[in-house]
């Protein structure tokens, strides 16, 4: 294709940055310990923020050179690699929007770690930057093996992030996260190898045109779904998520909820629908049922939580249920809504985890009962919290509303019972989110330790303000996203309809 | 004398090694202990030289009236085995010195063991094959018992010898049955004379004998004990070079001698492969000794390699080469890592001793982690490509149940690989290890670079993937 390989640069920029950080640090630490270590930790974090911000700029550059009117993959770079595998990168509106979400959230995450991560900062920054490369790679790969490499390699830095910087049960959570995801992924690997043998190519564009026999599709679909359902996560394989979320450091939770979960939805849209259309139709009712169970059941579970992070984690599972509902409605409204919901949830749940992180850094507890009356001491915090609570509930005017209403409308067209079930979830989400808000923010200060708590500092402002702006902006002007993702959603649906 | 040159070139690596070994014996006889220190460099250089000789005559040829026949497939394995053996020798010296067993016999035995590897790889006749196996095995038994004052090491040597002799007996019995029913010992002759029931019996017995040598289940029981008891530097050698060579020989015998009977042996190999994967990965789960753990892990990995063999020559041969070379490199690096586990008062082998290694020895921890993730088959490291190739070969041959077993075993094995990672990265630091020998550290780092990154970049038509397909194409059809 010629031209500047912007996608390669964007993908590997964080990795190169991580290597630089590693080399510079090993060159400068001559057994320095104690006070100097904390000081240089800030420098490393700053370097991480700068590198990830540069990656964001690169992704914006990719966005600028992207032609929104055109369906199909753009900015394609392809190099021969090995056998049927090629190194092929490219984006359409769907993947580009998720890339932008990733590159946007990563610097915020690193910045949010400014005060909360004190030990082994260099390793932390390296892990985050490496993870960013793998996350971007997942969304820009146009080759099965390349996709798989990025998809699975991302487990390693996330495992370390949860396991080293996590909470009390971090080891259990890290193992559970890793093994759950791995089982799904390996089944997907078998399916991928089968597809490569059958189609003679690992190229997405070839595979999208290749018609697998319906009974083969069923198996391939199941193998892929095993991976994506764990990642999304869908009920009943969601149980790794509350553990991982609760134990992960704040920034780790943000990335988990913001980006890693989206890989599941992305996978369904990129593989299951266009490549296995017959099987997708076959499993539509089952997926609807699982989506509704996820929405209703996990909402109820969220209601009974006493841990703030766990509550938001379960709410994530419920919100991902809307994504499943939208994707498997197989109509334009539903799929568009699902894509929108993924992006909006990435912003809102990320923000909510940051919100929890703000008080956790001060009080070192996530028990809801330990809080109460925060509005008296932290008015600005309370306002931000209010905004994101409402967005999570799906109040009109916030981005949460657009995603939920569109997926439900799409779902209604496909199966009215599913939409009705999902609507229950909207009510429940109001119940648990408002309960959480009331019990932490309103009321009298009962915990004496809260008397001296300080309101948000500058860094927390810088982290949350952009997320708040985007939540409102996309709520009022959802077309900003639709303009970008429209053509690729339609393309997926047309491939499905034309699906032999 | 063109014919003579070609014969000479075909057997050059083995001739060279035999000469080097005998020269070493003479030097040792004359200079005695003064040769001890030099012998390791002498041995390593001889092995690298043999690798070079195998590499320049990669396409191979025939010698001694068909007793020896080489091709790119076996020469590829030869090059890697000799290089790995040389490196294993290189890392041994410091370890042996500290145990006051740094004697020149060690280097010479490694040379003779490698000579055996060369002979079995070149074998085109049952007699040659058996001679090579005995050369390799007898040297290995002595090596395993090299710490002669240590009860553990002697026990390992004895156990290895008794069981190994039994396996050799089975192999020999199988070979004699094959000879009895076909009337020839030449590979080509046996392949041409077709399968009778008697030949089949012979074939099965030979498979059993060879399976012992590569430590595939159910002939694997010696592996954890020998790995635990034998000196660590010896295990570093066992787990890399002879492992690679014998696995390739296993495939070579089945492909070239019994290629026509694939229907008959495919199921046997598939069962051995499945059992090895499951027994190896389950067995490793509860181990607390790092050498035992890696021993079980090597059983599981042989299982993956045998999936490629069961897939048949077309797809299996290149997959086997890719997988086994990456595995052998990784394995050598991991055992070199075990050599680095040294504190005041000697070597330690418990996996909990690695606690907090990321804080006390970051470079060692990072490189070992790369090696562990690679051997676990996680992308983007080299081991993933090995496993990917194995799966591709297996599925291409329609071995779906085996492919699913590969997945199950991989998940189980992650249980203990992740435990190692957890101990190194999450746990609180234990006492710092003593400084590591330069040669050991170099080996760990280099193998991590090769297994972790270089394979990733060069697994292309120009890199290992390409070499492996080229080499596999050298096998006669």
Coordinates of N, CA, C and O in Angstrom, one line a residue, chain A residues 22 80-85 119-120 123 134 145 148-150 152-156 159-164 170-171 174-175 178-179 182-183 186-187 189-194 196-197, chain B residues 322 358-359 366 373 377-381 384-385 388-389 391-393 395-396 400 403-404 407 410-411 414-415 418-419 421-422 424-428 456-457 459-461 465-466 469:
Chain A
X22 N 13.2 0.4 30.3 CA 13.9 -0.7 30.9 C 15.4 -0.4 30.8 O 16.1 -0.5 31.8
X80 N 4.8 -10.3 4.0 CA 4.8 -11.8 4.0 C 5.5 -12.2 5.3 O 6.5 -11.6 5.7
X81 N 5.0 -13.3 5.9 CA 5.7 -13.7 7.1 C 6.1 -15.1 7.0 O 7.3 -15.5 6.7
X82 N 5.2 -16.0 7.2 CA 5.6 -17.4 7.3 C 4.4 -18.3 6.9 O 3.4 -18.2 7.5
X83 N 4.7 -19.1 5.9 CA 3.6 -20.0 5.4 C 2.3 -19.2 5.1 O 2.4 -18.2 4.4
X84 N 1.2 -19.7 5.7 CA 0.0 -19.0 5.4 C -0.2 -17.7 6.2 O -1.2 -17.0 6.1
X85 N 0.7 -17.4 7.1 CA 0.6 -16.3 8.0 C 1.2 -15.1 7.4 O 2.3 -15.2 6.8
X119 N 5.5 0.8 44.9 CA 6.6 -0.1 44.8 C 6.7 -0.6 43.4 O 5.8 -0.8 42.7
X120 N 8.0 -0.9 43.0 CA 8.3 -1.4 41.7 C 7.7 -0.7 40.6 O 7.0 -1.3 39.7
X123 N 8.8 -1.6 36.8 CA 8.1 -2.8 36.2 C 6.7 -2.5 35.9 O 6.2 -3.0 34.9
X134 N -0.1 -4.8 23.1 CA -0.8 -6.0 22.8 C -2.3 -5.7 22.5 O -3.0 -6.2 21.7
X145 N -3.4 -15.4 13.1 CA -2.3 -15.8 14.0 C -1.8 -14.6 14.7 O -1.6 -14.6 15.9
X148 N -4.2 -13.7 17.3 CA -4.1 -14.6 18.4 C -2.9 -14.2 19.3 O -3.0 -14.3 20.5
X149 N -1.8 -13.9 18.6 CA -0.6 -13.6 19.4 C -0.8 -12.4 20.3 O -0.6 -12.4 21.5
X150 N -1.4 -11.4 19.8 CA -1.7 -10.2 20.6 C -2.8 -10.5 21.7 O -2.6 -10.1 22.8
X152 N -3.6 -13.2 23.2 CA -3.1 -14.1 24.3 C -1.9 -13.5 25.0 O -1.8 -13.6 26.2
X153 N -1.1 -12.8 24.3 CA 0.1 -12.2 24.9 C -0.3 -11.2 26.0 O 0.4 -11.0 27.0
X154 N -1.5 -10.5 25.7 CA -1.9 -9.5 26.7 C -2.2 -10.1 28.1 O -2.2 -9.4 29.1
X155 N -2.4 -11.4 28.1 CA -2.6 -12.0 29.5 C -1.4 -11.9 30.4 O -1.5 -11.7 31.6
X156 N -0.2 -11.9 29.8 CA 1.0 -12.0 30.6 C 1.2 -10.7 31.4 O 1.3 -10.7 32.6
X159 N -1.6 -10.4 34.0 CA -1.3 -11.3 35.1 C -0.3 -10.7 36.1 O -0.6 -10.8 37.3
X160 N 0.7 -10.1 35.6 CA 1.7 -9.5 36.5 C 1.1 -8.3 37.2 O 1.3 -8.1 38.4
X161 N 0.3 -7.5 36.5 CA -0.3 -6.3 37.1 C -1.2 -6.7 38.2 O -1.1 -6.1 39.3
X162 N -2.0 -7.7 38.0 CA -2.9 -8.1 39.1 C -2.1 -8.7 40.2 O -2.3 -8.5 41.4
X163 N -1.1 -9.6 39.8 CA -0.4 -10.4 40.8 C 0.6 -9.6 41.6 O 0.8 -9.9 42.8
X164 N 1.2 -8.6 41.1 CA 2.2 -7.9 41.8 C 1.6 -6.7 42.6 O 1.9 -6.4 43.8
X170 N -4.6 -11.4 45.6 CA -4.2 -11.1 44.2 C -3.7 -12.3 43.5 O -4.0 -12.5 42.3
X171 N -3.1 -13.2 44.2 CA -2.5 -14.4 43.5 C -3.7 -15.3 43.0 O -3.7 -15.7 41.8
X174 N -5.3 -13.5 40.1 CA -4.5 -13.5 38.8 C -4.5 -14.9 38.2 O -4.6 -15.0 36.9
X175 N -4.4 -16.0 39.0 CA -4.4 -17.3 38.4 C -5.8 -17.6 37.7 O -5.9 -18.1 36.7
X178 N -6.1 -15.8 34.5 CA -5.2 -16.3 33.5 C -5.8 -17.6 32.9 O -5.9 -17.8 31.7
X179 N -6.1 -18.5 33.9 CA -6.5 -19.9 33.4 C -7.9 -19.8 32.7 O -8.1 -20.5 31.7
X182 N -7.3 -18.5 29.3 CA -6.5 -19.4 28.5 C -7.3 -20.6 27.9 O -7.1 -20.9 26.8
X183 N -8.1 -21.2 28.8 CA -8.9 -22.3 28.3 C -9.7 -21.9 27.0 O -9.7 -22.6 26.0
X186 N -7.4 -21.2 24.0 CA -6.8 -22.4 23.3 C -7.8 -23.1 22.4 O -7.4 -23.6 21.4
X187 N -9.0 -23.2 22.9 CA -10.0 -23.8 22.0 C -10.2 -22.9 20.7 O -10.3 -23.5 19.6
X189 N -7.8 -21.3 19.4 CA -6.6 -21.6 18.6 C -6.8 -22.8 17.7 O -6.4 -22.8 16.5
X190 N -7.4 -23.8 18.3 CA -7.7 -25.0 17.5 C -8.6 -24.7 16.3 O -8.3 -25.0 15.1
X191 N -9.6 -23.9 16.6 CA -10.5 -23.5 15.5 C -9.8 -22.7 14.5 O -10.0 -22.8 13.3
X192 N -8.9 -21.8 14.9 CA -8.1 -21.0 14.0 C -7.3 -21.8 13.1 O -7.2 -21.6 11.9
X193 N -6.6 -22.8 13.7 CA -5.7 -23.6 12.9 C -6.5 -24.4 11.9 O -6.1 -24.5 10.7
X194 N -7.7 -24.9 12.3 CA -8.6 -25.6 11.4 C -8.9 -24.6 10.2 O -8.9 -25.0 9.0
X196 N -7.3 -22.1 9.1 CA -6.2 -21.8 8.2 C -6.0 -23.0 7.3 O -5.7 -22.8 6.1
X197 N -6.1 -24.2 7.8 CA -5.9 -25.4 6.9 C -7.0 -25.4 5.9 O -6.8 -25.6 4.7
Chain B
X322 N 10.7 -27.8 14.1 CA 10.5 -26.5 14.7 C 10.3 -26.6 16.2 O 10.9 -26.0 17.0
X358 N 12.6 -11.6 41.2 CA 12.5 -10.4 40.4 C 13.1 -9.2 41.1 O 13.5 -8.2 40.5
X359 N 13.2 -9.3 42.5 CA 13.8 -8.2 43.2 C 15.3 -8.4 43.4 O 16.0 -7.4 43.3
X366 N 13.8 -12.0 34.6 CA 13.1 -11.7 33.3 C 13.4 -12.8 32.3 O 12.5 -13.3 31.6
X373 N 7.5 -18.8 29.9 CA 6.4 -18.5 29.1 C 6.5 -19.2 27.7 O 5.6 -19.6 27.1
X377 N 4.3 -22.3 25.9 CA 3.7 -22.1 24.6 C 2.8 -20.9 24.5 O 1.8 -20.9 23.7
X378 N 3.2 -19.8 25.2 CA 2.4 -18.6 25.1 C 3.0 -17.7 24.1 O 4.2 -17.5 24.0
X379 N 2.2 -17.1 23.3 CA 2.7 -16.1 22.4 C 3.1 -14.8 23.2 O 2.6 -14.7 24.3
X380 N 4.0 -14.0 22.8 CA 4.6 -14.0 21.5 C 5.9 -14.8 21.5 O 6.8 -14.5 20.6
X381 N 6.1 -15.7 22.4 CA 7.4 -16.3 22.5 C 7.5 -17.5 21.5 O 6.5 -18.1 21.0
X384 N 5.4 -20.8 21.4 CA 4.1 -20.8 20.8 C 4.1 -21.3 19.4 O 3.2 -22.0 18.9
X385 N 5.1 -20.8 18.7 CA 5.2 -21.2 17.3 C 5.4 -22.7 17.1 O 4.9 -23.4 16.2
X388 N 2.1 -24.2 17.8 CA 1.2 -23.9 16.7 C 1.5 -24.8 15.5 O 0.5 -25.3 14.9
X389 N 2.7 -25.0 15.2 CA 3.1 -25.9 14.1 C 2.6 -27.3 14.4 O 2.1 -28.0 13.5
X391 N 0.1 -28.2 16.3 CA -1.4 -28.3 16.2 C -1.7 -28.3 14.7 O -2.7 -29.0 14.3
X392 N -1.0 -27.5 13.9 CA -1.3 -27.4 12.5 C -1.1 -28.8 11.8 O -2.0 -29.2 11.1
X393 N 0.0 -29.4 12.2 CA 0.3 -30.7 11.6 C -0.8 -31.7 12.1 O -1.3 -32.5 11.3
X395 N -3.9 -31.3 13.2 CA -5.2 -31.1 12.6 C -5.3 -31.4 11.1 O -6.2 -31.9 10.6
X396 N -4.1 -31.1 10.5 CA -4.1 -31.4 9.0 C -4.2 -32.9 8.8 O -4.8 -33.4 7.8
X400 N -8.0 -34.7 15.6 CA -8.7 -33.8 16.5 C -8.6 -34.1 17.9 O -8.3 -33.3 18.8
X403 N -5.4 -33.0 19.3 CA -5.3 -31.6 19.4 C -6.0 -31.1 20.6 O -5.5 -30.2 21.3
X404 N -7.1 -31.7 21.0 CA -7.8 -31.2 22.2 C -7.0 -31.6 23.4 O -6.9 -30.9 24.4
X407 N -4.5 -29.1 24.1 CA -5.1 -27.9 24.7 C -5.2 -28.2 26.2 O -4.8 -27.4 27.1
X410 N -1.9 -28.3 27.9 CA -1.3 -26.9 28.0 C -1.9 -26.2 29.2 O -1.2 -25.4 29.9
X411 N -3.2 -26.3 29.3 CA -3.9 -25.5 30.4 C -3.4 -26.1 31.8 O -3.0 -25.3 32.7
X414 N 0.1 -24.9 32.5 CA 0.1 -23.5 32.9 C 0.0 -23.4 34.5 O 0.6 -22.5 35.1
X415 N -0.6 -24.4 35.1 CA -0.7 -24.4 36.5 C 0.6 -24.3 37.2 O 0.8 -23.5 38.1
X418 N 2.9 -21.1 35.8 CA 2.5 -19.9 36.4 C 2.9 -19.8 37.9 O 3.2 -18.8 38.4
X419 N 3.0 -21.0 38.5 CA 3.4 -21.0 39.9 C 4.9 -20.6 40.0 O 5.2 -19.8 40.9
X421 N 6.3 -18.5 37.9 CA 6.3 -17.1 37.7 C 5.8 -16.3 38.9 O 6.4 -15.3 39.4
X422 N 4.8 -16.9 39.6 CA 4.3 -16.3 40.8 C 5.4 -16.2 41.9 O 5.6 -15.2 42.5
X424 N 8.5 -16.2 41.5 CA 9.6 -15.2 41.2 C 9.2 -13.8 41.3 O 9.9 -12.9 41.6
X425 N 7.9 -13.5 40.9 CA 7.5 -12.1 40.8 C 6.6 -11.6 42.0 O 6.7 -10.5 42.3
X426 N 5.7 -12.5 42.5 CA 4.8 -12.0 43.5 C 5.3 -12.2 44.9 O 5.0 -11.4 45.8
X427 N 6.1 -13.3 45.2 CA 6.5 -13.6 46.5 C 7.5 -12.7 47.1 O 8.2 -12.0 46.3
X428 N 7.6 -12.7 48.4 CA 8.7 -11.9 49.0 C 10.0 -12.5 48.8 O 10.2 -13.7 48.7
X456 N 10.6 -15.5 17.0 CA 9.5 -14.7 16.6 C 9.8 -14.0 15.4 O 8.9 -13.9 14.4
X457 N 10.9 -13.4 15.3 CA 11.3 -12.6 14.1 C 11.6 -13.5 12.9 O 11.2 -13.2 11.8
X459 N 10.9 -16.7 12.5 CA 10.0 -17.8 12.1 C 9.3 -17.4 10.8 O 8.2 -16.9 10.7
X460 N 10.1 -17.4 9.8 CA 9.6 -16.9 8.5 C 10.3 -17.8 7.4 O 11.0 -18.8 7.8
X461 N 10.0 -17.5 6.2 CA 10.6 -18.4 5.2 C 12.1 -18.4 5.3 O 12.8 -19.3 4.9
X465 N 11.4 -21.5 10.5 CA 10.3 -22.1 9.8 C 10.7 -22.6 8.5 O 10.5 -23.7 8.0
X466 N 11.4 -21.7 7.8 CA 11.9 -22.0 6.4 C 12.9 -23.1 6.5 O 12.9 -24.1 5.7
X469 N 11.2 -26.5 7.1 CA 10.6 -27.1 5.9 C 11.6 -27.5 4.9 O 11.4 -28.6 4.3

